[in-house]
Amino acid sequence: MLIPDDIALPEAPGAGGAAPVFDRADEAAMRWALEQAEMARELGEVPVGAVVLDAQGQVIGRGYNRTITDQDPSAHAEIVALRQAAASVSNYRLPGARLYVTLEPCVMCMGAMMHARLARVVFGAPDPKTGACGGVISLHAEHRLNHHTVVEGGLLAAACGDVLRQFFRSRRQMRRAGVGQTSP
């Protein structure tokens, strides 16, 4: 999840290599995810946010990183949003649902999204260190798995990446000043 200042965040292509086409509804959903990321930042968490929309486009789940707050390594934004979405429809499967997240999902989150049977996953900034949608591996493209989902990246990538870069820049400045000697 760490995105240093000196790493350029390219616009990430869609799963098929072609540039994805996003509409205004997609942008609105990603802006909601960015609002969730801001909530994480306010708590001192890595600012990643996610929202889940049902097949009709209604928000059924929201989440932001809460790993430190909850002392739970699985409390990534996507997992928090998936849990809320599953509870709201009383089903662990979410067919037809779409998840929007500000940072490319990790292996744990992508696995959970595939188990939930999401129709589509859209991420903002790519993650060259732990990304499971092309950053490091492409879990969704593994043909041996029994479920696949459409993954598209790069939606509002600059804005999503800026939130992370600013957070880590501020964290480094605080550490240099001897303030806030905690992780991540």
Tab-separated table of C-alpha atoms in Angstrom:
chain	number	residue	atom	x	y	z
A	1	MET	CA	0.000	0.000	0.000
A	2	LEU	CA	2.957	2.318	0.247
A	3	ILE	CA	3.286	4.713	-2.660
A	4	PRO	CA	6.471	6.782	-2.386
A	5	ASP	CA	6.634	10.278	-3.860
A	6	ASP	CA	9.090	9.237	-6.546
A	7	ILE	CA	6.883	6.532	-8.079
A	8	ALA	CA	4.751	7.683	-10.977
A	9	LEU	CA	1.286	6.198	-10.918
A	10	PRO	CA	0.300	5.398	-14.501
A	11	GLU	CA	-3.254	5.161	-15.673
A	12	ALA	CA	-3.938	1.464	-15.265
A	13	PRO	CA	-5.456	-0.379	-18.223
A	14	GLY	CA	-8.483	-2.616	-17.935
A	15	ALA	CA	-8.120	-6.328	-17.446
A	16	GLY	CA	-8.110	-6.961	-21.194
A	17	GLY	CA	-5.345	-4.444	-21.858
A	18	ALA	CA	-7.680	-1.949	-23.531
A	19	ALA	CA	-8.311	1.348	-21.801
A	20	PRO	CA	-11.581	1.090	-19.856
A	21	VAL	CA	-14.447	3.440	-20.551
A	22	PHE	CA	-15.873	5.021	-17.424
A	23	ASP	CA	-19.102	6.988	-17.196
A	24	ARG	CA	-20.382	9.634	-14.776
A	25	ALA	CA	-21.916	7.005	-12.505
A	26	ASP	CA	-18.504	5.339	-12.225
A	27	GLU	CA	-16.891	8.677	-11.355
A	28	ALA	CA	-19.552	9.407	-8.741
A	29	ALA	CA	-18.970	6.017	-7.120
A	30	MET	CA	-15.208	6.572	-7.021
A	31	ARG	CA	-15.740	10.010	-5.463
A	32	TRP	CA	-17.791	8.291	-2.736
A	33	ALA	CA	-14.860	5.917	-2.246
A	34	LEU	CA	-12.546	8.937	-1.970
A	35	GLU	CA	-14.824	10.312	0.780
A	36	GLN	CA	-14.368	7.025	2.621
A	37	ALA	CA	-10.587	7.307	2.168
A	38	GLU	CA	-10.726	10.716	3.825
A	39	MET	CA	-12.421	9.135	6.844
A	40	ALA	CA	-9.525	6.679	7.114
A	41	ARG	CA	-6.994	9.515	6.868
A	42	GLU	CA	-8.735	11.397	9.686
A	43	LEU	CA	-8.226	8.328	11.915
A	44	GLY	CA	-4.556	8.050	10.946
A	45	GLU	CA	-5.236	4.977	8.824
A	46	VAL	CA	-3.839	4.509	5.315
A	47	PRO	CA	-6.414	6.445	3.251
A	48	VAL	CA	-8.121	3.815	1.152
A	49	GLY	CA	-11.882	3.834	0.677
A	50	ALA	CA	-14.404	1.577	-1.025
A	51	VAL	CA	-18.087	1.465	-1.891
A	52	VAL	CA	-20.270	-1.406	-3.134
A	53	LEU	CA	-23.207	-0.723	-5.438
A	54	ASP	CA	-25.939	-3.230	-6.185
A	55	ALA	CA	-27.067	-4.058	-9.725
A	56	GLN	CA	-29.431	-1.052	-9.653
A	57	GLY	CA	-26.639	1.335	-8.664
A	58	GLN	CA	-27.642	1.791	-5.018
A	59	VAL	CA	-24.899	1.954	-2.403
A	60	ILE	CA	-25.164	-1.152	-0.214
A	61	GLY	CA	-21.754	-1.014	1.446
A	62	ARG	CA	-19.114	1.513	2.397
A	63	GLY	CA	-15.740	1.050	3.988
A	64	TYR	CA	-12.385	2.548	4.720
A	65	ASN	CA	-9.191	1.105	6.115
A	66	ARG	CA	-9.594	0.314	9.816
A	67	THR	CA	-6.718	-2.082	10.483
A	68	ILE	CA	-5.190	0.011	13.270
A	69	THR	CA	-8.487	1.229	14.711
A	70	ASP	CA	-9.965	-2.271	14.872
A	71	GLN	CA	-6.636	-4.057	15.489
A	72	ASP	CA	-7.650	-6.308	12.619
A	73	PRO	CA	-5.289	-7.050	9.719
A	74	SER	CA	-8.268	-7.960	7.531
A	75	ALA	CA	-10.041	-4.598	8.013
A	76	HIS	CA	-9.106	-3.238	4.601
A	77	ALA	CA	-11.581	-0.840	2.973
A	78	GLU	CA	-12.825	-3.489	0.553
A	79	ILE	CA	-13.459	-6.077	3.272
A	80	VAL	CA	-15.289	-3.546	5.449
A	81	ALA	CA	-17.469	-2.525	2.475
A	82	LEU	CA	-18.120	-6.162	1.489
A	83	ARG	CA	-19.173	-7.049	5.034
A	84	GLN	CA	-21.600	-4.133	5.134
A	85	ALA	CA	-22.971	-4.964	1.678
A	86	ALA	CA	-23.474	-8.635	2.550
A	87	ALA	CA	-25.261	-7.692	5.760
A	88	SER	CA	-27.497	-5.209	3.929
A	89	VAL	CA	-28.737	-7.882	1.489
A	90	SER	CA	-28.530	-10.774	3.986
A	91	ASN	CA	-26.332	-12.801	1.652
A	92	TYR	CA	-22.593	-13.385	1.402
A	93	ARG	CA	-22.938	-13.531	-2.376
A	94	LEU	CA	-23.335	-10.226	-4.178
A	95	PRO	CA	-24.109	-11.109	-7.821
A	96	GLY	CA	-24.476	-8.068	-10.033
A	97	ALA	CA	-22.734	-5.827	-7.494
A	98	ARG	CA	-19.817	-3.534	-8.277
A	99	LEU	CA	-17.062	-2.454	-5.916
A	100	TYR	CA	-15.141	0.802	-6.340
A	101	VAL	CA	-11.906	1.232	-4.404
A	102	THR	CA	-9.302	3.978	-4.438
A	103	LEU	CA	-6.286	1.618	-4.544
A	104	GLU	CA	-5.734	-1.581	-6.494
A	105	PRO	CA	-6.868	-4.475	-4.279
A	106	CYS	CA	-4.435	-6.845	-2.594
A	107	VAL	CA	-4.655	-10.642	-2.814
A	108	MET	CA	-6.794	-10.947	0.332
A	109	CYS	CA	-9.317	-8.378	-0.860
A	110	MET	CA	-9.439	-9.670	-4.418
A	111	GLY	CA	-10.032	-13.178	-3.117
A	112	ALA	CA	-12.928	-11.971	-0.967
A	113	MET	CA	-14.406	-10.063	-3.910
A	114	MET	CA	-14.250	-13.144	-6.086
A	115	HIS	CA	-15.897	-15.260	-3.365
A	116	ALA	CA	-18.648	-12.623	-3.130
A	117	ARG	CA	-19.236	-13.099	-6.872
A	118	LEU	CA	-19.000	-9.400	-7.707
A	119	ALA	CA	-19.772	-8.534	-11.304
A	120	ARG	CA	-17.195	-5.746	-11.499
A	121	VAL	CA	-14.309	-4.222	-9.558
A	122	VAL	CA	-13.063	-0.729	-10.378
A	123	PHE	CA	-9.953	0.712	-8.752
A	124	GLY	CA	-8.290	4.105	-8.835
A	125	ALA	CA	-4.531	4.078	-8.278
A	126	PRO	CA	-2.468	1.037	-9.201
A	127	ASP	CA	-0.396	-0.622	-6.472
A	128	PRO	CA	2.981	-1.758	-7.814
A	129	LYS	CA	3.927	-3.423	-4.502
A	130	THR	CA	0.892	-5.494	-3.468
A	131	GLY	CA	-1.663	-5.099	-6.249
A	132	ALA	CA	-3.522	-8.261	-7.242
A	133	CYS	CA	-5.127	-6.809	-10.384
A	134	GLY	CA	-1.994	-6.369	-12.470
A	135	GLY	CA	0.339	-4.526	-10.083
A	136	VAL	CA	2.117	-7.679	-8.909
A	137	ILE	CA	-0.200	-10.445	-10.032
A	138	SER	CA	-3.563	-10.654	-11.803
A	139	LEU	CA	-5.626	-12.864	-9.540
A	140	HIS	CA	-8.848	-12.143	-11.402
A	141	ALA	CA	-7.311	-13.484	-14.618
A	142	GLU	CA	-6.255	-16.830	-13.140
A	143	HIS	CA	-8.198	-19.267	-15.326
A	144	ARG	CA	-7.959	-22.110	-12.793
A	145	LEU	CA	-10.183	-20.268	-10.323
A	146	ASN	CA	-13.898	-21.000	-10.444
A	147	HIS	CA	-15.138	-17.402	-10.475
A	148	HIS	CA	-14.006	-14.414	-12.447
A	149	THR	CA	-14.960	-10.771	-12.337
A	150	VAL	CA	-14.386	-7.811	-14.596
A	151	VAL	CA	-11.611	-5.596	-13.250
A	152	GLU	CA	-10.952	-2.097	-14.533
A	153	GLY	CA	-8.341	0.277	-13.190
A	154	GLY	CA	-7.303	3.881	-13.487
A	155	LEU	CA	-10.546	5.659	-12.603
A	156	LEU	CA	-9.537	8.996	-11.036
A	157	ALA	CA	-6.088	7.451	-10.603
A	158	ALA	CA	-4.328	10.790	-10.122
A	159	ALA	CA	-6.721	11.928	-7.394
A	160	CYS	CA	-6.595	8.537	-5.657
A	161	GLY	CA	-2.801	8.399	-5.844
A	162	ASP	CA	-2.459	11.978	-4.602
A	163	VAL	CA	-4.403	11.159	-1.430
A	164	LEU	CA	-1.971	8.337	-0.668
A	165	ARG	CA	1.147	10.322	-1.579
A	166	GLN	CA	0.089	13.244	0.613
A	167	PHE	CA	-0.639	10.909	3.515
A	168	PHE	CA	2.755	9.214	3.365
A	169	ARG	CA	4.563	12.516	2.790
A	170	SER	CA	2.927	13.895	5.933
A	171	ARG	CA	3.726	10.709	7.855
A	172	ARG	CA	7.414	10.938	6.877
A	173	GLN	CA	7.574	14.607	7.876
A	174	MET	CA	6.039	13.795	11.261
A	175	ARG	CA	8.521	10.986	11.849
A	176	ARG	CA	11.439	13.244	10.945
A	177	ALA	CA	10.123	15.717	13.481
A	178	GLY	CA	9.876	12.919	16.064
A	179	VAL	CA	6.073	12.916	16.177
A	180	GLY	CA	3.906	9.799	15.780
A	181	GLN	CA	6.338	6.893	15.977
A	182	THR	CA	3.662	4.287	15.202
A	183	SER	CA	3.153	2.087	12.172
A	184	PRO	CA	2.051	1.506	9.353
